Amino acid sequence: MAHQVIGIGNAIMDVIASVTDDALERLGVRKGIMQLIDRERSDALTAAAGASGQGPRLVPGGSVANTLAGLGRLGLTTAFIGRVADDDLGRSYAQGMAADGTDFVNPPVPGGSLPTSRSIIHVTPDGERSMNTYLGISAELGPAEVDPSLFSGGTWLFLEGYLFDKDQGKAAFLKAAQACHAAGGQAGIALSDPFCVDRHRGDFRRLLSGPMDYVIGNEHEWQSLFQTEDLAEALQRASALCGTVICTRSGEDAILIRGTERAVVPVRRITPVDATGAGDQFAAGLIHGLVTGRPLAVAGRMGCIAAAEVIGHVGARPEADVMALFRAEGLD
């Protein structure tokens, strides 16, 4: 089966727990950020989530995996290149992705010393997410996991910046981008977070000027990338390097630039129930618009609608019919 969009990223099982601010403090979790943790800390937080009254929800996650799930529900055929262990979480992850309509192309890896990656996500009553992520086996993803034959007939590629923490991940990115372009497709990346940009500024700048056709980031990531507080300057420098530049701004208008085409897309403010997945589903709506040939402003509006839907409930994947929401605004 030909895939319209292929994603490559960390295959992380989300362990989602609703907690109070007091409980967050007792657990020693810093509110509102993503932290990388070791296996021992991961085991302790997972156990604490399991001991809570409601118990956690287990949902296959990871930034790109969430985006692919959103794209699948919008009717596109998708595949995910990721790495999980042949353990309970890994098998559950692969089955969950397939059930959500995404082809999980790499079978679980048997006999390894590292378990399947997981992220313990604590959601407080104000909707803020506090993520503690143990990367496990997903951090070992490399070029061997990328099969160029998966790309055909203009397949689009979407990557996540987090994988740049390992050289093998970088090599997998470049191999996938080359296969994508050879098949006539477009390759893009999400910058992931400002700390990720700080760690890999040189690599990301080189990606903008070479292998990437579109790049998604928020205002803080773009400012970090070009080391300036002036967002307009950062976006001008980005668009001089890359064909399509997208900037989200935490409840403010999104800015999209493609050559001489520029769109400023309004965001409707809503009170978030859970901010988890907002950027991932913005990417899903946006990429759906780009893949289906919509004008830049329409693709951006699709991204904003998809993001608004996901922050209206707990979890990083859509629950409503997002395509119906598009139709309601005349975007079908």
Coordinates of C-alpha atoms in Angstrom, one line a residue:
M1 CA 0.0 0.0 0.0
A2 CA 1.4 3.4 -0.9
H3 CA 1.7 5.8 2.0
Q4 CA 0.8 9.5 1.6
V5 CA 2.7 10.5 4.8
I6 CA 5.5 8.7 6.6
G7 CA 6.7 9.8 10.0
I8 CA 9.9 9.0 11.8
G9 CA 10.4 9.6 15.5
N10 CA 10.4 8.3 19.0
A11 CA 7.9 5.5 19.7
I12 CA 6.8 6.3 23.2
M13 CA 4.0 4.9 25.2
D14 CA 2.2 7.7 27.0
V15 CA 1.2 7.0 30.6
I16 CA -1.3 9.8 31.3
A17 CA -2.3 10.5 34.9
S18 CA -4.5 13.3 36.3
V19 CA -3.0 14.8 39.4
T20 CA -3.3 17.8 41.7
D21 CA -0.6 20.5 42.0
D22 CA 0.2 19.2 45.5
A23 CA 0.7 15.7 44.2
L24 CA 3.0 17.0 41.5
E25 CA 5.1 18.7 44.1
R26 CA 5.3 15.6 46.3
L27 CA 6.5 13.6 43.3
G28 CA 9.2 16.2 42.6
V29 CA 7.9 16.8 39.1
R30 CA 8.6 20.2 37.5
K31 CA 5.4 21.6 36.1
G32 CA 4.8 22.4 32.5
I33 CA 7.9 21.0 30.9
M34 CA 9.3 17.9 29.4
Q35 CA 12.2 16.3 31.2
L36 CA 14.3 13.3 30.2
I37 CA 14.6 10.8 33.1
D38 CA 16.4 7.5 33.7
R39 CA 14.9 4.1 34.0
E40 CA 14.8 4.0 37.8
R41 CA 12.9 7.3 37.9
S42 CA 10.6 6.1 35.1
D43 CA 9.7 3.0 37.1
A44 CA 9.0 5.0 40.2
L45 CA 6.7 7.5 38.5
T46 CA 4.9 4.7 36.6
A47 CA 4.3 2.9 39.8
A48 CA 3.0 6.1 41.4
A49 CA 0.6 6.7 38.5
G50 CA -0.7 3.1 38.8
A51 CA -1.3 3.6 42.5
S52 CA -3.5 6.7 42.0
G53 CA -7.2 6.4 42.4
Q54 CA -8.2 6.4 38.7
G55 CA -5.1 4.8 37.4
P56 CA -3.3 6.0 34.2
R57 CA -4.4 5.8 30.6
L58 CA -1.9 4.0 28.2
V59 CA -1.9 5.6 24.8
P60 CA 0.7 5.1 22.0
G61 CA 2.5 8.4 21.7
G62 CA 5.5 10.3 20.7
S63 CA 5.2 13.6 18.8
V64 CA 5.2 12.3 15.2
A65 CA 3.2 9.3 16.1
N66 CA 0.4 11.6 17.4
T67 CA 0.5 13.6 14.2
L68 CA 0.2 10.5 12.1
A69 CA -2.8 9.3 14.1
G70 CA -4.4 12.7 13.4
L71 CA -3.6 12.4 9.7
G72 CA -5.0 8.9 9.6
R73 CA -8.3 10.1 11.0
L74 CA -8.4 12.8 8.4
G75 CA -8.3 10.0 5.7
L76 CA -4.6 10.0 4.7
T77 CA -2.6 6.7 4.5
T78 CA 0.3 6.8 6.9
A79 CA 3.2 4.8 8.2
F80 CA 5.5 5.2 11.2
I81 CA 9.2 4.3 11.4
G82 CA 10.0 3.7 15.0
R83 CA 11.6 1.3 17.4
V84 CA 10.0 -0.6 20.3
A85 CA 11.1 -3.6 22.3
D86 CA 9.4 -7.0 22.2
D87 CA 7.8 -6.5 25.6
D88 CA 4.3 -5.8 26.8
L89 CA 4.4 -2.0 26.2
G90 CA 6.1 -2.5 22.8
R91 CA 3.6 -5.0 21.5
S92 CA 0.7 -2.9 22.8
Y93 CA 2.3 0.1 21.1
A94 CA 2.5 -1.5 17.7
Q95 CA -1.0 -2.9 18.0
G96 CA -2.4 0.5 19.0
M97 CA -0.8 2.3 16.1
A98 CA -2.2 -0.3 13.7
A99 CA -5.7 0.0 15.3
D100 CA -5.5 3.8 14.8
G101 CA -4.8 3.3 11.0
T102 CA -1.1 3.8 10.9
D103 CA 1.2 1.1 9.5
F104 CA 3.9 0.4 12.1
V105 CA 6.5 -0.8 9.7
N106 CA 9.3 -2.1 12.1
P107 CA 8.4 -5.1 14.2
P108 CA 9.2 -5.1 18.0
V109 CA 12.9 -5.9 18.7
P110 CA 13.4 -9.1 20.7
G111 CA 16.2 -9.7 23.2
G112 CA 17.4 -6.2 23.8
S113 CA 18.6 -4.8 27.1
L114 CA 16.5 -1.6 26.7
P115 CA 12.7 -1.6 27.2
T116 CA 10.1 0.3 25.2
S117 CA 10.2 4.0 25.8
R118 CA 7.5 5.7 27.9
S119 CA 6.4 9.2 28.9
I120 CA 4.6 9.7 32.2
I121 CA 2.4 12.7 31.6
H122 CA 0.9 14.4 34.7
V123 CA -2.1 16.6 33.9
T124 CA -3.1 19.1 36.5
P125 CA -6.6 20.7 36.8
D126 CA -5.5 23.8 34.8
G127 CA -4.8 21.5 31.8
E128 CA -1.1 21.9 32.0
R129 CA 1.0 18.9 31.1
S130 CA 4.2 17.9 32.9
M131 CA 6.1 15.2 31.0
N132 CA 8.8 12.9 32.3
T133 CA 10.2 10.8 29.4
Y134 CA 12.4 7.7 29.5
L135 CA 13.7 7.2 25.9
G136 CA 14.6 3.5 26.2
I137 CA 15.0 1.6 23.0
S138 CA 13.5 4.3 20.7
A139 CA 16.7 6.4 21.1
E140 CA 18.6 3.6 19.3
L141 CA 16.6 4.2 16.1
G142 CA 19.0 4.4 13.1
P143 CA 19.3 4.2 9.3
A144 CA 18.8 0.4 9.4
E145 CA 15.1 1.1 10.3
V146 CA 14.5 3.2 7.2
D147 CA 13.4 1.2 4.2
P148 CA 13.6 3.5 1.1
S149 CA 11.1 1.3 -0.7
L150 CA 8.4 2.6 1.6
F151 CA 8.5 5.9 -0.3
S152 CA 6.8 6.1 -3.7
G153 CA 4.8 8.5 -5.8
G154 CA 5.3 11.7 -3.9
T155 CA 5.1 10.4 -0.3
W156 CA 5.6 13.2 2.3
L157 CA 7.9 12.8 5.2
F158 CA 7.6 14.3 8.8
L159 CA 10.4 14.2 11.4
E160 CA 10.8 15.2 15.0
G161 CA 13.7 17.2 16.3
Y162 CA 14.1 15.1 19.5
L163 CA 15.8 12.3 17.5
F164 CA 18.7 14.6 16.8
D165 CA 20.1 13.8 20.3
K166 CA 21.8 10.7 18.8
D167 CA 24.0 10.4 15.7
Q168 CA 22.1 7.3 14.6
G169 CA 18.9 9.3 14.6
K170 CA 20.4 12.0 12.5
A171 CA 21.6 9.4 10.0
A172 CA 18.1 7.9 9.8
F173 CA 16.7 11.4 9.2
L174 CA 19.0 12.0 6.2
K175 CA 18.4 8.6 4.7
A176 CA 14.6 9.1 5.0
A177 CA 14.8 12.6 3.5
Q178 CA 16.9 11.3 0.6
A179 CA 14.4 8.5 -0.1
C180 CA 11.5 11.0 0.1
H181 CA 13.0 13.4 -2.4
A182 CA 13.9 10.5 -4.7
A183 CA 10.2 9.6 -4.8
G184 CA 9.2 13.1 -5.5
G185 CA 7.9 14.0 -2.0
Q186 CA 8.4 16.8 0.5
A187 CA 10.3 16.4 3.7
G188 CA 9.7 18.4 6.9
I189 CA 10.5 18.6 10.5
A190 CA 9.1 19.9 13.8
L191 CA 11.8 21.7 15.9
S192 CA 10.3 20.0 19.0
D193 CA 11.3 22.5 21.8
P194 CA 13.7 25.4 22.5
F195 CA 16.1 23.2 24.5
C196 CA 16.3 20.8 21.5
V197 CA 17.1 23.7 19.3
D198 CA 19.8 24.9 21.7
R199 CA 21.4 21.5 21.6
H200 CA 21.3 21.2 17.8
R201 CA 21.3 24.7 16.4
G202 CA 23.9 24.1 13.7
D203 CA 22.3 20.9 12.5
F204 CA 18.8 22.5 12.3
R205 CA 20.1 25.5 10.4
R206 CA 21.7 23.1 7.9
L207 CA 18.5 21.1 7.6
L208 CA 16.6 24.4 6.7
S209 CA 19.0 25.2 4.0
G210 CA 19.1 21.7 2.5
P211 CA 17.1 18.5 3.1
M212 CA 13.9 20.1 4.6
D213 CA 11.1 21.5 2.5
Y214 CA 9.0 22.7 5.4
V215 CA 9.7 23.3 9.1
I216 CA 7.3 23.8 11.9
G217 CA 8.3 25.6 15.1
N218 CA 6.9 27.9 17.8
E219 CA 8.1 31.5 18.3
H220 CA 10.5 30.5 21.1
E221 CA 12.1 27.8 18.9
W222 CA 12.5 30.1 15.9
Q223 CA 14.0 32.8 18.2
S224 CA 16.4 30.2 19.7
L225 CA 17.4 28.9 16.3
F226 CA 18.6 32.3 15.1
Q227 CA 19.5 33.6 18.6
T228 CA 17.4 36.7 18.4
E229 CA 14.4 38.1 20.4
D230 CA 13.0 39.6 17.2
L231 CA 10.6 37.0 15.8
A232 CA 10.2 38.9 12.5
E233 CA 13.9 38.7 12.0
A234 CA 14.0 35.0 12.8
L235 CA 11.3 34.2 10.4
Q236 CA 12.8 36.3 7.6
R237 CA 16.1 34.4 8.1
A238 CA 14.3 31.1 8.1
S239 CA 12.3 31.8 5.0
A240 CA 15.5 32.8 3.2
L241 CA 16.7 29.2 3.8
C242 CA 13.6 27.0 3.6
G243 CA 10.7 26.8 1.2
T244 CA 7.9 26.7 3.8
V245 CA 8.2 28.1 7.3
I246 CA 5.4 27.8 9.9
C247 CA 5.3 29.5 13.3
T248 CA 2.8 28.9 16.1
R249 CA 2.5 31.4 19.0
S250 CA 0.6 29.9 22.0
G251 CA -2.9 31.2 21.4
E252 CA -1.9 34.0 19.1
D253 CA -2.1 34.1 15.3
A254 CA 0.0 31.5 13.5
I255 CA 2.3 32.8 10.8
L256 CA 3.0 30.8 7.6
I257 CA 5.5 31.7 4.9
R258 CA 6.0 29.9 1.5
G259 CA 8.1 31.9 -0.9
T260 CA 6.3 35.2 -1.5
E261 CA 3.0 33.7 -0.1
R262 CA 2.4 34.7 3.6
A263 CA -0.6 33.9 5.7
V264 CA -1.5 35.0 9.2
V265 CA -4.1 32.6 10.6
P266 CA -6.2 33.6 13.6
V267 CA -6.5 31.3 16.6
R268 CA -9.7 31.1 18.6
R269 CA -8.9 31.2 22.3
I270 CA -10.3 28.4 24.4
T271 CA -9.6 27.2 27.9
P272 CA -7.5 24.0 27.6
V273 CA -8.5 20.8 29.4
D274 CA -5.2 19.2 28.5
A275 CA -2.5 20.9 26.4
T276 CA -1.0 17.5 25.5
G277 CA -0.7 17.1 21.7
A278 CA -1.6 20.6 20.7
G279 CA 1.5 21.1 18.5
D280 CA 1.2 17.5 17.2
Q281 CA -2.4 18.0 16.0
F282 CA -1.6 21.4 14.6
A283 CA 0.9 19.6 12.5
A284 CA -1.6 17.0 11.5
G285 CA -4.1 19.6 10.2
L286 CA -1.5 21.7 8.6
I287 CA 0.2 18.7 6.8
H288 CA -3.2 17.4 5.6
G289 CA -3.8 20.8 4.0
L290 CA -0.4 20.9 2.4
V291 CA -0.6 17.3 1.1
T292 CA -4.0 17.9 -0.4
G293 CA -2.9 21.1 -2.1
R294 CA -4.8 23.7 -0.1
P295 CA -3.7 27.3 0.0
L296 CA -1.3 28.1 2.8
A297 CA -4.0 30.0 4.8
V298 CA -6.4 27.1 4.6
A299 CA -3.7 24.6 5.7
G300 CA -2.9 26.9 8.6
R301 CA -6.6 27.1 9.6
M302 CA -6.9 23.4 9.5
G303 CA -3.9 23.1 11.9
C304 CA -5.5 25.6 14.3
I305 CA -8.9 23.7 14.3
A306 CA -7.2 20.4 14.9
A307 CA -5.1 21.8 17.8
A308 CA -8.2 23.4 19.3
E309 CA -10.0 20.1 19.3
V310 CA -7.3 18.2 21.1
I311 CA -6.8 20.6 23.9
G312 CA -10.5 20.4 24.7
H313 CA -10.1 16.9 26.2
V314 CA -7.5 14.7 27.9
G315 CA -5.1 13.0 25.6
A316 CA -3.0 13.8 22.6
R317 CA -5.2 12.4 19.8
P318 CA -8.4 13.7 18.4
E319 CA -11.8 12.4 19.7
A320 CA -14.1 14.4 17.5
D321 CA -14.5 14.1 13.7
V322 CA -11.9 16.8 12.8
M323 CA -12.9 16.6 9.1
A324 CA -16.4 17.5 10.1
L325 CA -15.0 20.5 11.9
F326 CA -13.2 21.5 8.7
R327 CA -16.5 21.2 6.8
A328 CA -18.3 23.3 9.3
E329 CA -16.0 26.1 8.5
G330 CA -16.2 25.6 4.7
L331 CA -12.7 24.0 4.5
D332 CA -13.6 20.7 2.9

